[in-house]
Amino acid sequence: MISRHQRIVFWCLVGCILAMGTLLFVERQRARDRIVALADATPLDAPYSTTESVTLDLANDSDGSITATTRPIALPGEVTARARALLEHLLAEYALPGSPHPLQSGAAVDDVFLLPLPLVGHSGGTTAATSTLIASNDPNALQPQNPGGELAVINLRSSFVNAHPSGVEVESLTLMSIIGTLHTNLPQIEQIRFLVDGQPRETLAGHADLLRTYPSKDTTARAETSVAP
Amino acid sequence: MNLAKKSATACLLAIATHLCSAQTPTTPAQISAAQKSTAATPTLPASPFNRTTVLLDPAHGGSDSGSRISDSILEKDITLALAFKLRSLLAARGFTVVMTRDSDAATQADTPNPLTLDDRAGIANRAHPAACLLLHATAAGNGVHIYRSELEPIPNEVNGTSWLTAQAAWVTQSEKLQKLLGQALTRARVPLVLSRASVRPVDSLTCPALVVELAPKGSDSSSLTNESYQQHVAGAIAAALVFWQNQAQPPVRLAPLPTTPTPKKGVQP
Ligand SMILES: [Zn+2]
C-alpha cells in the first residue's frame, strides 16, 4: 500500500513535469518566431541613409540662371533609386510657393534607367518611334568618355510634361537643372535621354528638344549676361 | 532542412549573379577616326551670302498655337505681330526680309500642308541670309531671351554635313550676332538672358541663327501684346542688324572628306 504522502509527492512531480513541458514548448515557439523574423529580409522600404548634404542645381526664370544649392536630403543608396529620388526632390523644389521657376506639383519622374556605355546590340525598334530612342547620327554618341560611363534614361510622367509651362527659356532651364543635378551627384552618368510615359516625345512643351542625347555637364551660370529691369 | 533550403538559395543567387556579370558588355569603346588634316582638302567657292537679307521665322502658326499665354493671348499671334514690326523696320533700313509665314497658318508653298520645322529651315537656308531670327514668346521670365545652338563650333563648313548639325560651322557667327543683339537690347534697357538651347530647327540652319524669345516687360504677361513694347524691342534688334550686315563673315566651305568606312557598331538582327 502506497502511503498518502508518497502519492502527494508523485502528483506534485507530475504537475512539475507538465508545467516544465508547457514552458519548454512556449519558449521554443517564441525562439522560432524570433529566428524567422530575423531571417525575413524582404526589403519593404528602400534602405535610406541618414540625411546628407545634396547639391541641387536650381533654375531661376527671371535671369535664366542655374545656381548650385545644397539641401539636407535623405537619399537611398541604390544608384537608380538615388537618381530618381534626387530628381523628385529637385522638381518638388519648383512646386514650392514663391519658386523662381514655378512648376506644377506632383510626381514627375516615373523611372530612371542607367545603361552602361557603349550601348551594344541595339537595333531599330519595331516602330520608327522606338528606333529614334537609340539611333543617333553622331558617331560619338552613346560612346563612353571614361570606362564605366553610363547613359541615364529619364522616363518623365506625361502629367508633369503636359502641365509644364511653355517657352524656350523655361523648358530648357528645366532640362539644364535636371542635367546639372545628375552631373553633380552621379558623375558616372555621361549622357542623358528623356522619355515621356515610356515613349519618345519631340519637345518638353513645344520648344526644348527631348529627342536628342544630352551630354551630362555642369549647367550652372549658363546665362551669360542679364541686366536688371 | 532550413539550412539545406538556405544553402540552395545561396547557390542559386551566386549562379544568377555570375550569369548577370557575364552579360555585361566588355568590348572597349571604338575610338572614332582621328581628326584628319584639312590641309589637303580643296576649298569650295563660297556659297551665296546675302548681306542685306534677313530671315524672320514667326514660330508656330495655324493649329500649333505655341505657348498659351492667357485665355485670349496665344504665342503664335505675338510672334507674327513682332515679325511684322521687325519687317517694316528692316525694310526701311534697306533689308530684304524673308518670312516663313505672313499669315496665321503656316503652309508649304501652294499646298494646304502645314509647314514643318524642317520646311522652315529649308526656306531659311535657301535665302542665304545674313541673319536668321526664330521668334518666340513666353509668359515665363521677363525681357528678351536670346539663344544660340548648343552645337560645338567647327571652323569650316564641310560640304555634305548632316542636316542635324549644319549650324555647327555657323555657331561662331551666331555667337557674335547674339552679343551684338545683347548689347543693343541692353542699351535699350530691356532685361536680357543670353544662353544656349536645343530648340529645333536651329541646328539645321546654315546662317547666323538665333532664337529670340519675347517675355513680358515686367511681371504682367499682357505686356507681350503691348504695341510700344514690341516696337521698342524690334527697334533695338533692327539697329543691331544694321551693324551686323557688315560684320557677318560666312565660314569657309571645304569639299567633303573622303569617306572612310565606319566600323559597324552593334549587332543588327
Ligand atoms: Zn514658341
PDB file of C-alpha atoms in Angstrom, chain B residues 12-258:
ATOM      1  CA  LEU B  12      21.112  29.922 -56.987  1.00  0.00           C
ATOM      2  CA  LEU B  13      21.887  33.548 -56.137  1.00  0.00           C
ATOM      3  CA  ALA B  14      25.578  33.020 -56.793  1.00  0.00           C
ATOM      4  CA  ILE B  15      24.841  31.444 -60.163  1.00  0.00           C
ATOM      5  CA  ALA B  16      22.445  34.261 -61.106  1.00  0.00           C
ATOM      6  CA  THR B  17      24.986  36.936 -60.167  1.00  0.00           C
ATOM      7  CA  HIS B  18      27.656  35.197 -62.207  1.00  0.00           C
ATOM      8  CA  LEU B  19      25.387  34.996 -65.236  1.00  0.00           C
ATOM      9  CA  CYS B  20      24.488  38.690 -64.917  1.00  0.00           C
ATOM     10  CA  SER B  21      28.086  39.793 -64.731  1.00  0.00           C
ATOM     11  CA  ALA B  22      28.959  37.598 -67.717  1.00  0.00           C
ATOM     12  CA  GLN B  23      26.377  39.511 -69.770  1.00  0.00           C
ATOM     13  CA  THR B  24      27.860  42.914 -69.015  1.00  0.00           C
ATOM     14  CA  PRO B  25      29.444  44.163 -72.245  1.00  0.00           C
ATOM     15  CA  THR B  26      33.199  44.231 -72.006  1.00  0.00           C
ATOM     16  CA  THR B  27      34.076  45.358 -75.516  1.00  0.00           C
ATOM     17  CA  PRO B  28      36.089  48.590 -75.364  1.00  0.00           C
ATOM     18  CA  ALA B  29      34.702  51.724 -76.925  1.00  0.00           C
ATOM     19  CA  GLN B  30      35.556  52.025 -80.534  1.00  0.00           C
ATOM     20  CA  ILE B  31      37.537  55.142 -80.950  1.00  0.00           C
ATOM     21  CA  SER B  32      36.250  57.256 -83.769  1.00  0.00           C
ATOM     22  CA  ALA B  33      38.556  58.064 -86.627  1.00  0.00           C
ATOM     23  CA  ALA B  34      41.131  60.653 -85.698  1.00  0.00           C
ATOM     24  CA  GLN B  35      40.667  64.207 -86.845  1.00  0.00           C
ATOM     25  CA  LYS B  36      42.070  64.385 -90.348  1.00  0.00           C
ATOM     26  CA  SER B  37      44.317  67.120 -91.569  1.00  0.00           C
ATOM     27  CA  THR B  38      42.344  69.568 -93.636  1.00  0.00           C
ATOM     28  CA  ALA B  39      45.451  70.986 -95.333  1.00  0.00           C
ATOM     29  CA  ALA B  40      44.996  68.910 -98.465  1.00  0.00           C
ATOM     30  CA  THR B  41      41.252  69.461 -98.649  1.00  0.00           C
ATOM     31  CA  PRO B  42      40.281  71.778-101.507  1.00  0.00           C
ATOM     32  CA  THR B  43      38.105  74.705-100.583  1.00  0.00           C
ATOM     33  CA  LEU B  44      34.902  75.283-102.490  1.00  0.00           C
ATOM     34  CA  PRO B  45      33.691  78.645-103.743  1.00  0.00           C
ATOM     35  CA  ALA B  46      31.789  80.401-101.005  1.00  0.00           C
ATOM     36  CA  SER B  47      28.061  79.848-101.119  1.00  0.00           C
ATOM     37  CA  PRO B  48      25.988  82.929-101.892  1.00  0.00           C
ATOM     38  CA  PHE B  49      25.620  85.168 -98.862  1.00  0.00           C
ATOM     39  CA  ASN B  50      23.108  87.984 -98.975  1.00  0.00           C
ATOM     40  CA  ARG B  51      24.241  90.628 -96.533  1.00  0.00           C
ATOM     41  CA  THR B  52      21.057  92.591 -96.881  1.00  0.00           C
ATOM     42  CA  THR B  53      18.710  89.629 -96.409  1.00  0.00           C
ATOM     43  CA  VAL B  54      17.263  88.743 -93.005  1.00  0.00           C
ATOM     44  CA  LEU B  55      15.084  85.731 -92.366  1.00  0.00           C
ATOM     45  CA  LEU B  56      12.312  86.053 -89.796  1.00  0.00           C
ATOM     46  CA  ASP B  57      10.533  82.927 -88.592  1.00  0.00           C
ATOM     47  CA  PRO B  58       7.438  83.765 -86.541  1.00  0.00           C
ATOM     48  CA  ALA B  59       7.310  80.414 -84.734  1.00  0.00           C
ATOM     49  CA  HIS B  60       4.150  78.281 -84.543  1.00  0.00           C
ATOM     50  CA  GLY B  61       1.008  79.220 -86.502  1.00  0.00           C
ATOM     51  CA  GLY B  62      -2.213  77.554 -87.613  1.00  0.00           C
ATOM     52  CA  SER B  63      -3.178  74.633 -85.396  1.00  0.00           C
ATOM     53  CA  ASP B  64       0.102  74.987 -83.478  1.00  0.00           C
ATOM     54  CA  SER B  65      -0.707  77.950 -81.272  1.00  0.00           C
ATOM     55  CA  GLY B  66       2.527  77.686 -79.276  1.00  0.00           C
ATOM     56  CA  SER B  67       2.532  78.745 -75.663  1.00  0.00           C
ATOM     57  CA  ARG B  68      -0.874  79.716 -74.238  1.00  0.00           C
ATOM     58  CA  ILE B  69      -0.016  82.985 -72.546  1.00  0.00           C
ATOM     59  CA  SER B  70      -3.526  83.700 -71.333  1.00  0.00           C
ATOM     60  CA  ASP B  71      -7.044  82.715 -72.386  1.00  0.00           C
ATOM     61  CA  SER B  72      -7.029  85.336 -75.124  1.00  0.00           C
ATOM     62  CA  ILE B  73      -3.315  85.625 -75.911  1.00  0.00           C
ATOM     63  CA  LEU B  74      -1.545  82.972 -77.977  1.00  0.00           C
ATOM     64  CA  GLU B  75       2.166  82.827 -78.729  1.00  0.00           C
ATOM     65  CA  LYS B  76       1.633  82.412 -82.490  1.00  0.00           C
ATOM     66  CA  ASP B  77      -0.108  85.825 -82.701  1.00  0.00           C
ATOM     67  CA  ILE B  78       2.614  87.634 -80.759  1.00  0.00           C
ATOM     68  CA  THR B  79       5.431  86.155 -82.852  1.00  0.00           C
ATOM     69  CA  LEU B  80       3.646  87.233 -86.044  1.00  0.00           C
ATOM     70  CA  ALA B  81       2.977  90.745 -84.715  1.00  0.00           C
ATOM     71  CA  LEU B  82       6.630  91.134 -83.670  1.00  0.00           C
ATOM     72  CA  ALA B  83       7.781  89.828 -87.070  1.00  0.00           C
ATOM     73  CA  PHE B  84       5.638  92.409 -88.920  1.00  0.00           C
ATOM     74  CA  LYS B  85       7.125  95.216 -86.807  1.00  0.00           C
ATOM     75  CA  LEU B  86      10.649  93.959 -87.449  1.00  0.00           C
ATOM     76  CA  ARG B  87       9.946  93.561 -91.165  1.00  0.00           C
ATOM     77  CA  SER B  88       8.845  97.145 -91.632  1.00  0.00           C
ATOM     78  CA  LEU B  89      11.781  98.470 -89.573  1.00  0.00           C
ATOM     79  CA  LEU B  90      14.277  96.355 -91.542  1.00  0.00           C
ATOM     80  CA  ALA B  91      12.720  97.163 -94.909  1.00  0.00           C
ATOM     81  CA  ALA B  92      13.056 100.857 -94.056  1.00  0.00           C
ATOM     82  CA  ARG B  93      16.775 100.230 -93.464  1.00  0.00           C
ATOM     83  CA  GLY B  94      17.253  98.630 -96.874  1.00  0.00           C
ATOM     84  CA  PHE B  95      16.999  94.960 -95.917  1.00  0.00           C
ATOM     85  CA  THR B  96      15.219  92.270 -97.881  1.00  0.00           C
ATOM     86  CA  VAL B  97      13.134  90.359 -95.364  1.00  0.00           C
ATOM     87  CA  VAL B  98      12.110  86.734 -95.944  1.00  0.00           C
ATOM     88  CA  MET B  99       9.380  85.406 -93.643  1.00  0.00           C
ATOM     89  CA  THR B 100       8.480  81.754 -93.192  1.00  0.00           C
ATOM     90  CA  ARG B 101       4.848  82.778 -92.753  1.00  0.00           C
ATOM     91  CA  ASP B 102       2.993  86.070 -93.063  1.00  0.00           C
ATOM     92  CA  SER B 103      -0.436  84.875 -92.007  1.00  0.00           C
ATOM     93  CA  ASP B 104      -1.769  82.764 -89.166  1.00  0.00           C
ATOM     94  CA  ALA B 105      -1.485  79.406 -90.907  1.00  0.00           C
ATOM     95  CA  ALA B 106       1.999  78.354 -91.910  1.00  0.00           C
ATOM     96  CA  THR B 107       1.657  76.212 -95.053  1.00  0.00           C
ATOM     97  CA  GLN B 108       4.014  74.863 -97.662  1.00  0.00           C
ATOM     98  CA  ALA B 109       4.040  76.767-100.958  1.00  0.00           C
ATOM     99  CA  ASP B 110       0.844  76.206-102.989  1.00  0.00           C
ATOM    100  CA  THR B 111      -0.373  73.384-100.744  1.00  0.00           C
ATOM    101  CA  PRO B 112      -2.552  73.248 -97.640  1.00  0.00           C
ATOM    102  CA  ASN B 113       0.076  71.113 -95.866  1.00  0.00           C
ATOM    103  CA  PRO B 114       1.306  72.697 -92.663  1.00  0.00           C
ATOM    104  CA  LEU B 115       4.888  73.890 -92.602  1.00  0.00           C
ATOM    105  CA  THR B 116       7.192  71.581 -90.642  1.00  0.00           C
ATOM    106  CA  LEU B 117      10.181  72.833 -88.692  1.00  0.00           C
ATOM    107  CA  ASP B 118      12.439  71.338 -91.376  1.00  0.00           C
ATOM    108  CA  ASP B 119      10.479  73.222 -94.061  1.00  0.00           C
ATOM    109  CA  ARG B 120      11.141  76.452 -92.190  1.00  0.00           C
ATOM    110  CA  ALA B 121      14.855  75.644 -92.029  1.00  0.00           C
ATOM    111  CA  GLY B 122      14.769  74.919 -95.771  1.00  0.00           C
ATOM    112  CA  ILE B 123      13.253  78.348 -96.521  1.00  0.00           C
ATOM    113  CA  ALA B 124      15.940  79.944 -94.351  1.00  0.00           C
ATOM    114  CA  ASN B 125      18.848  78.062 -95.907  1.00  0.00           C
ATOM    115  CA  ARG B 126      17.763  78.776 -99.485  1.00  0.00           C
ATOM    116  CA  ALA B 127      17.643  82.517 -98.774  1.00  0.00           C
ATOM    117  CA  HIS B 128      21.342  82.595 -97.643  1.00  0.00           C
ATOM    118  CA  PRO B 129      20.547  85.442 -95.248  1.00  0.00           C
ATOM    119  CA  ALA B 130      22.944  87.416 -93.045  1.00  0.00           C
ATOM    120  CA  ALA B 131      20.799  86.548 -90.028  1.00  0.00           C
ATOM    121  CA  CYS B 132      18.046  84.073 -89.169  1.00  0.00           C
ATOM    122  CA  LEU B 133      15.846  85.023 -86.229  1.00  0.00           C
ATOM    123  CA  LEU B 134      13.396  82.443 -84.889  1.00  0.00           C
ATOM    124  CA  LEU B 135      10.827  84.451 -82.967  1.00  0.00           C
ATOM    125  CA  HIS B 136       9.063  83.015 -79.919  1.00  0.00           C
ATOM    126  CA  ALA B 137       7.114  84.451 -76.993  1.00  0.00           C
ATOM    127  CA  THR B 138       6.517  83.221 -73.453  1.00  0.00           C
ATOM    128  CA  ALA B 139       4.871  84.247 -70.215  1.00  0.00           C
ATOM    129  CA  ALA B 140       7.843  82.984 -68.177  1.00  0.00           C
ATOM    130  CA  GLY B 141      10.666  85.295 -67.092  1.00  0.00           C
ATOM    131  CA  ASN B 142      10.926  88.824 -68.441  1.00  0.00           C
ATOM    132  CA  GLY B 143      12.596  90.890 -71.139  1.00  0.00           C
ATOM    133  CA  VAL B 144      14.141  89.125 -74.111  1.00  0.00           C
ATOM    134  CA  HIS B 145      15.782  85.684 -74.101  1.00  0.00           C
ATOM    135  CA  ILE B 146      18.285  85.055 -76.902  1.00  0.00           C
ATOM    136  CA  TYR B 147      19.546  81.542 -77.557  1.00  0.00           C
ATOM    137  CA  ARG B 148      22.091  80.141 -79.958  1.00  0.00           C
ATOM    138  CA  SER B 149      22.629  76.495 -80.866  1.00  0.00           C
ATOM    139  CA  GLU B 150      24.214  74.100 -78.362  1.00  0.00           C
ATOM    140  CA  LEU B 151      26.368  72.549 -81.106  1.00  0.00           C
ATOM    141  CA  GLU B 152      30.119  72.796 -80.632  1.00  0.00           C
ATOM    142  CA  PRO B 153      31.523  75.225 -83.221  1.00  0.00           C
ATOM    143  CA  ILE B 154      33.607  73.865 -86.104  1.00  0.00           C
ATOM    144  CA  PRO B 155      35.895  76.214 -88.091  1.00  0.00           C
ATOM    145  CA  ASN B 156      34.826  75.359 -91.647  1.00  0.00           C
ATOM    146  CA  GLU B 157      31.686  74.343 -93.410  1.00  0.00           C
ATOM    147  CA  VAL B 158      32.153  70.845 -94.806  1.00  0.00           C
ATOM    148  CA  ASN B 159      30.061  70.227 -97.888  1.00  0.00           C
ATOM    149  CA  GLY B 160      27.632  67.444 -97.185  1.00  0.00           C
ATOM    150  CA  THR B 161      27.350  67.840 -93.415  1.00  0.00           C
ATOM    151  CA  SER B 162      24.458  66.276 -91.578  1.00  0.00           C
ATOM    152  CA  TRP B 163      21.140  68.124 -91.560  1.00  0.00           C
ATOM    153  CA  LEU B 164      21.003  67.992 -87.764  1.00  0.00           C
ATOM    154  CA  THR B 165      24.434  69.602 -87.263  1.00  0.00           C
ATOM    155  CA  ALA B 166      24.522  72.052 -90.196  1.00  0.00           C
ATOM    156  CA  GLN B 167      24.632  75.002 -87.780  1.00  0.00           C
ATOM    157  CA  ALA B 168      27.979  73.899 -86.264  1.00  0.00           C
ATOM    158  CA  ALA B 169      30.058  75.832 -88.824  1.00  0.00           C
ATOM    159  CA  TRP B 170      27.942  78.945 -88.178  1.00  0.00           C
ATOM    160  CA  VAL B 171      27.845  78.858 -84.365  1.00  0.00           C
ATOM    161  CA  THR B 172      30.768  81.266 -84.041  1.00  0.00           C
ATOM    162  CA  GLN B 173      28.909  83.781 -86.233  1.00  0.00           C
ATOM    163  CA  SER B 174      25.676  83.164 -84.317  1.00  0.00           C
ATOM    164  CA  GLU B 175      27.513  83.891 -81.073  1.00  0.00           C
ATOM    165  CA  LYS B 176      28.828  87.212 -82.429  1.00  0.00           C
ATOM    166  CA  LEU B 177      25.354  88.178 -83.584  1.00  0.00           C
ATOM    167  CA  GLN B 178      24.000  87.172 -80.161  1.00  0.00           C
ATOM    168  CA  LYS B 179      26.477  89.531 -78.455  1.00  0.00           C
ATOM    169  CA  LEU B 180      25.560  92.349 -80.799  1.00  0.00           C
ATOM    170  CA  LEU B 181      21.825  91.905 -80.194  1.00  0.00           C
ATOM    171  CA  GLY B 182      22.514  91.648 -76.462  1.00  0.00           C
ATOM    172  CA  GLN B 183      24.406  94.956 -76.458  1.00  0.00           C
ATOM    173  CA  ALA B 184      21.631  96.684 -78.417  1.00  0.00           C
ATOM    174  CA  LEU B 185      18.920  95.427 -76.070  1.00  0.00           C
ATOM    175  CA  THR B 186      20.981  96.340 -73.010  1.00  0.00           C
ATOM    176  CA  ARG B 187      21.329  99.884 -74.380  1.00  0.00           C
ATOM    177  CA  ALA B 188      17.547  99.855 -74.832  1.00  0.00           C
ATOM    178  CA  ARG B 189      17.269  98.845 -71.144  1.00  0.00           C
ATOM    179  CA  VAL B 190      15.494  95.576 -71.880  1.00  0.00           C
ATOM    180  CA  PRO B 191      16.204  92.765 -69.358  1.00  0.00           C
ATOM    181  CA  LEU B 192      18.162  90.098 -71.141  1.00  0.00           C
ATOM    182  CA  VAL B 193      19.071  86.412 -70.987  1.00  0.00           C
ATOM    183  CA  LEU B 194      21.757  85.160 -73.385  1.00  0.00           C
ATOM    184  CA  SER B 195      22.317  81.426 -73.426  1.00  0.00           C
ATOM    185  CA  ARG B 196      22.345  78.235 -75.486  1.00  0.00           C
ATOM    186  CA  ALA B 197      19.441  75.870 -76.060  1.00  0.00           C
ATOM    187  CA  SER B 198      18.388  72.907 -78.148  1.00  0.00           C
ATOM    188  CA  VAL B 199      15.341  74.163 -79.992  1.00  0.00           C
ATOM    189  CA  ARG B 200      14.637  72.728 -83.420  1.00  0.00           C
ATOM    190  CA  PRO B 201      15.288  73.701 -86.184  1.00  0.00           C
ATOM    191  CA  VAL B 202      18.155  75.983 -85.128  1.00  0.00           C
ATOM    192  CA  ASP B 203      20.762  73.220 -85.510  1.00  0.00           C
ATOM    193  CA  SER B 204      19.830  72.761 -89.193  1.00  0.00           C
ATOM    194  CA  LEU B 205      20.266  76.418 -90.214  1.00  0.00           C
ATOM    195  CA  THR B 206      23.196  77.490 -92.392  1.00  0.00           C
ATOM    196  CA  CYS B 207      23.113  81.151 -91.386  1.00  0.00           C
ATOM    197  CA  PRO B 208      23.944  83.125 -88.237  1.00  0.00           C
ATOM    198  CA  ALA B 209      20.892  81.914 -86.340  1.00  0.00           C
ATOM    199  CA  LEU B 210      19.290  82.870 -83.025  1.00  0.00           C
ATOM    200  CA  VAL B 211      16.132  82.050 -81.148  1.00  0.00           C
ATOM    201  CA  VAL B 212      14.687  85.347 -79.906  1.00  0.00           C
ATOM    202  CA  GLU B 213      12.046  84.856 -77.236  1.00  0.00           C
ATOM    203  CA  LEU B 214       9.966  87.816 -76.153  1.00  0.00           C
ATOM    204  CA  ALA B 215       8.994  87.635 -72.468  1.00  0.00           C
ATOM    205  CA  PRO B 216       6.798  90.090 -70.533  1.00  0.00           C
ATOM    206  CA  LYS B 217       8.108  93.567 -69.757  1.00  0.00           C
ATOM    207  CA  GLY B 218       7.638  93.122 -66.023  1.00  0.00           C
ATOM    208  CA  SER B 219       5.566  90.534 -64.247  1.00  0.00           C
ATOM    209  CA  ASP B 220       2.423  91.290 -66.284  1.00  0.00           C
ATOM    210  CA  SER B 221       2.151  88.860 -69.198  1.00  0.00           C
ATOM    211  CA  SER B 222      -0.345  91.109 -71.023  1.00  0.00           C
ATOM    212  CA  SER B 223       2.582  93.448 -71.791  1.00  0.00           C
ATOM    213  CA  LEU B 224       3.518  90.935 -74.510  1.00  0.00           C
ATOM    214  CA  THR B 225       0.739  92.345 -76.683  1.00  0.00           C
ATOM    215  CA  ASN B 226       1.703  95.933 -75.884  1.00  0.00           C
ATOM    216  CA  GLU B 227       2.442  97.626 -79.223  1.00  0.00           C
ATOM    217  CA  SER B 228       5.023 100.038 -77.873  1.00  0.00           C
ATOM    218  CA  TYR B 229       6.881  97.280 -76.011  1.00  0.00           C
ATOM    219  CA  GLN B 230       7.058  95.169 -79.176  1.00  0.00           C
ATOM    220  CA  GLN B 231       8.130  98.221 -81.198  1.00  0.00           C
ATOM    221  CA  HIS B 232      10.828  99.059 -78.634  1.00  0.00           C
ATOM    222  CA  VAL B 233      12.329  95.556 -78.794  1.00  0.00           C
ATOM    223  CA  ALA B 234      12.025  95.389 -82.603  1.00  0.00           C
ATOM    224  CA  GLY B 235      13.767  98.757 -82.890  1.00  0.00           C
ATOM    225  CA  ALA B 236      16.749  97.571 -80.841  1.00  0.00           C
ATOM    226  CA  ILE B 237      17.028  94.362 -82.875  1.00  0.00           C
ATOM    227  CA  ALA B 238      16.795  96.225 -86.205  1.00  0.00           C
ATOM    228  CA  ALA B 239      19.519  98.668 -85.100  1.00  0.00           C
ATOM    229  CA  ALA B 240      21.811  95.738 -84.195  1.00  0.00           C
ATOM    230  CA  LEU B 241      21.208  94.089 -87.584  1.00  0.00           C
ATOM    231  CA  VAL B 242      22.320  97.269 -89.384  1.00  0.00           C
ATOM    232  CA  PHE B 243      25.699  96.926 -87.625  1.00  0.00           C
ATOM    233  CA  TRP B 244      25.713  93.208 -88.249  1.00  0.00           C
ATOM    234  CA  GLN B 245      25.356  93.266 -92.038  1.00  0.00           C
ATOM    235  CA  ASN B 246      28.947  94.495 -92.459  1.00  0.00           C
ATOM    236  CA  GLN B 247      30.443  92.207 -89.809  1.00  0.00           C
ATOM    237  CA  ALA B 248      28.932  88.890 -90.845  1.00  0.00           C
ATOM    238  CA  GLN B 249      31.530  86.501 -92.253  1.00  0.00           C
ATOM    239  CA  PRO B 250      30.348  83.203 -93.743  1.00  0.00           C
ATOM    240  CA  PRO B 251      32.595  80.221 -92.915  1.00  0.00           C
ATOM    241  CA  VAL B 252      34.986  78.749 -95.492  1.00  0.00           C
ATOM    242  CA  ARG B 253      33.474  75.797 -97.322  1.00  0.00           C
ATOM    243  CA  LEU B 254      35.519  72.645 -97.732  1.00  0.00           C
ATOM    244  CA  ALA B 255      34.981  69.795-100.146  1.00  0.00           C
ATOM    245  CA  PRO B 256      33.698  66.642 -98.450  1.00  0.00           C
ATOM    246  CA  LEU B 257      36.286  64.450 -96.786  1.00  0.00           C
ATOM    247  CA  PRO B 258      36.984  61.133 -98.496  1.00  0.00           C
TER     248      PRO B 258
END
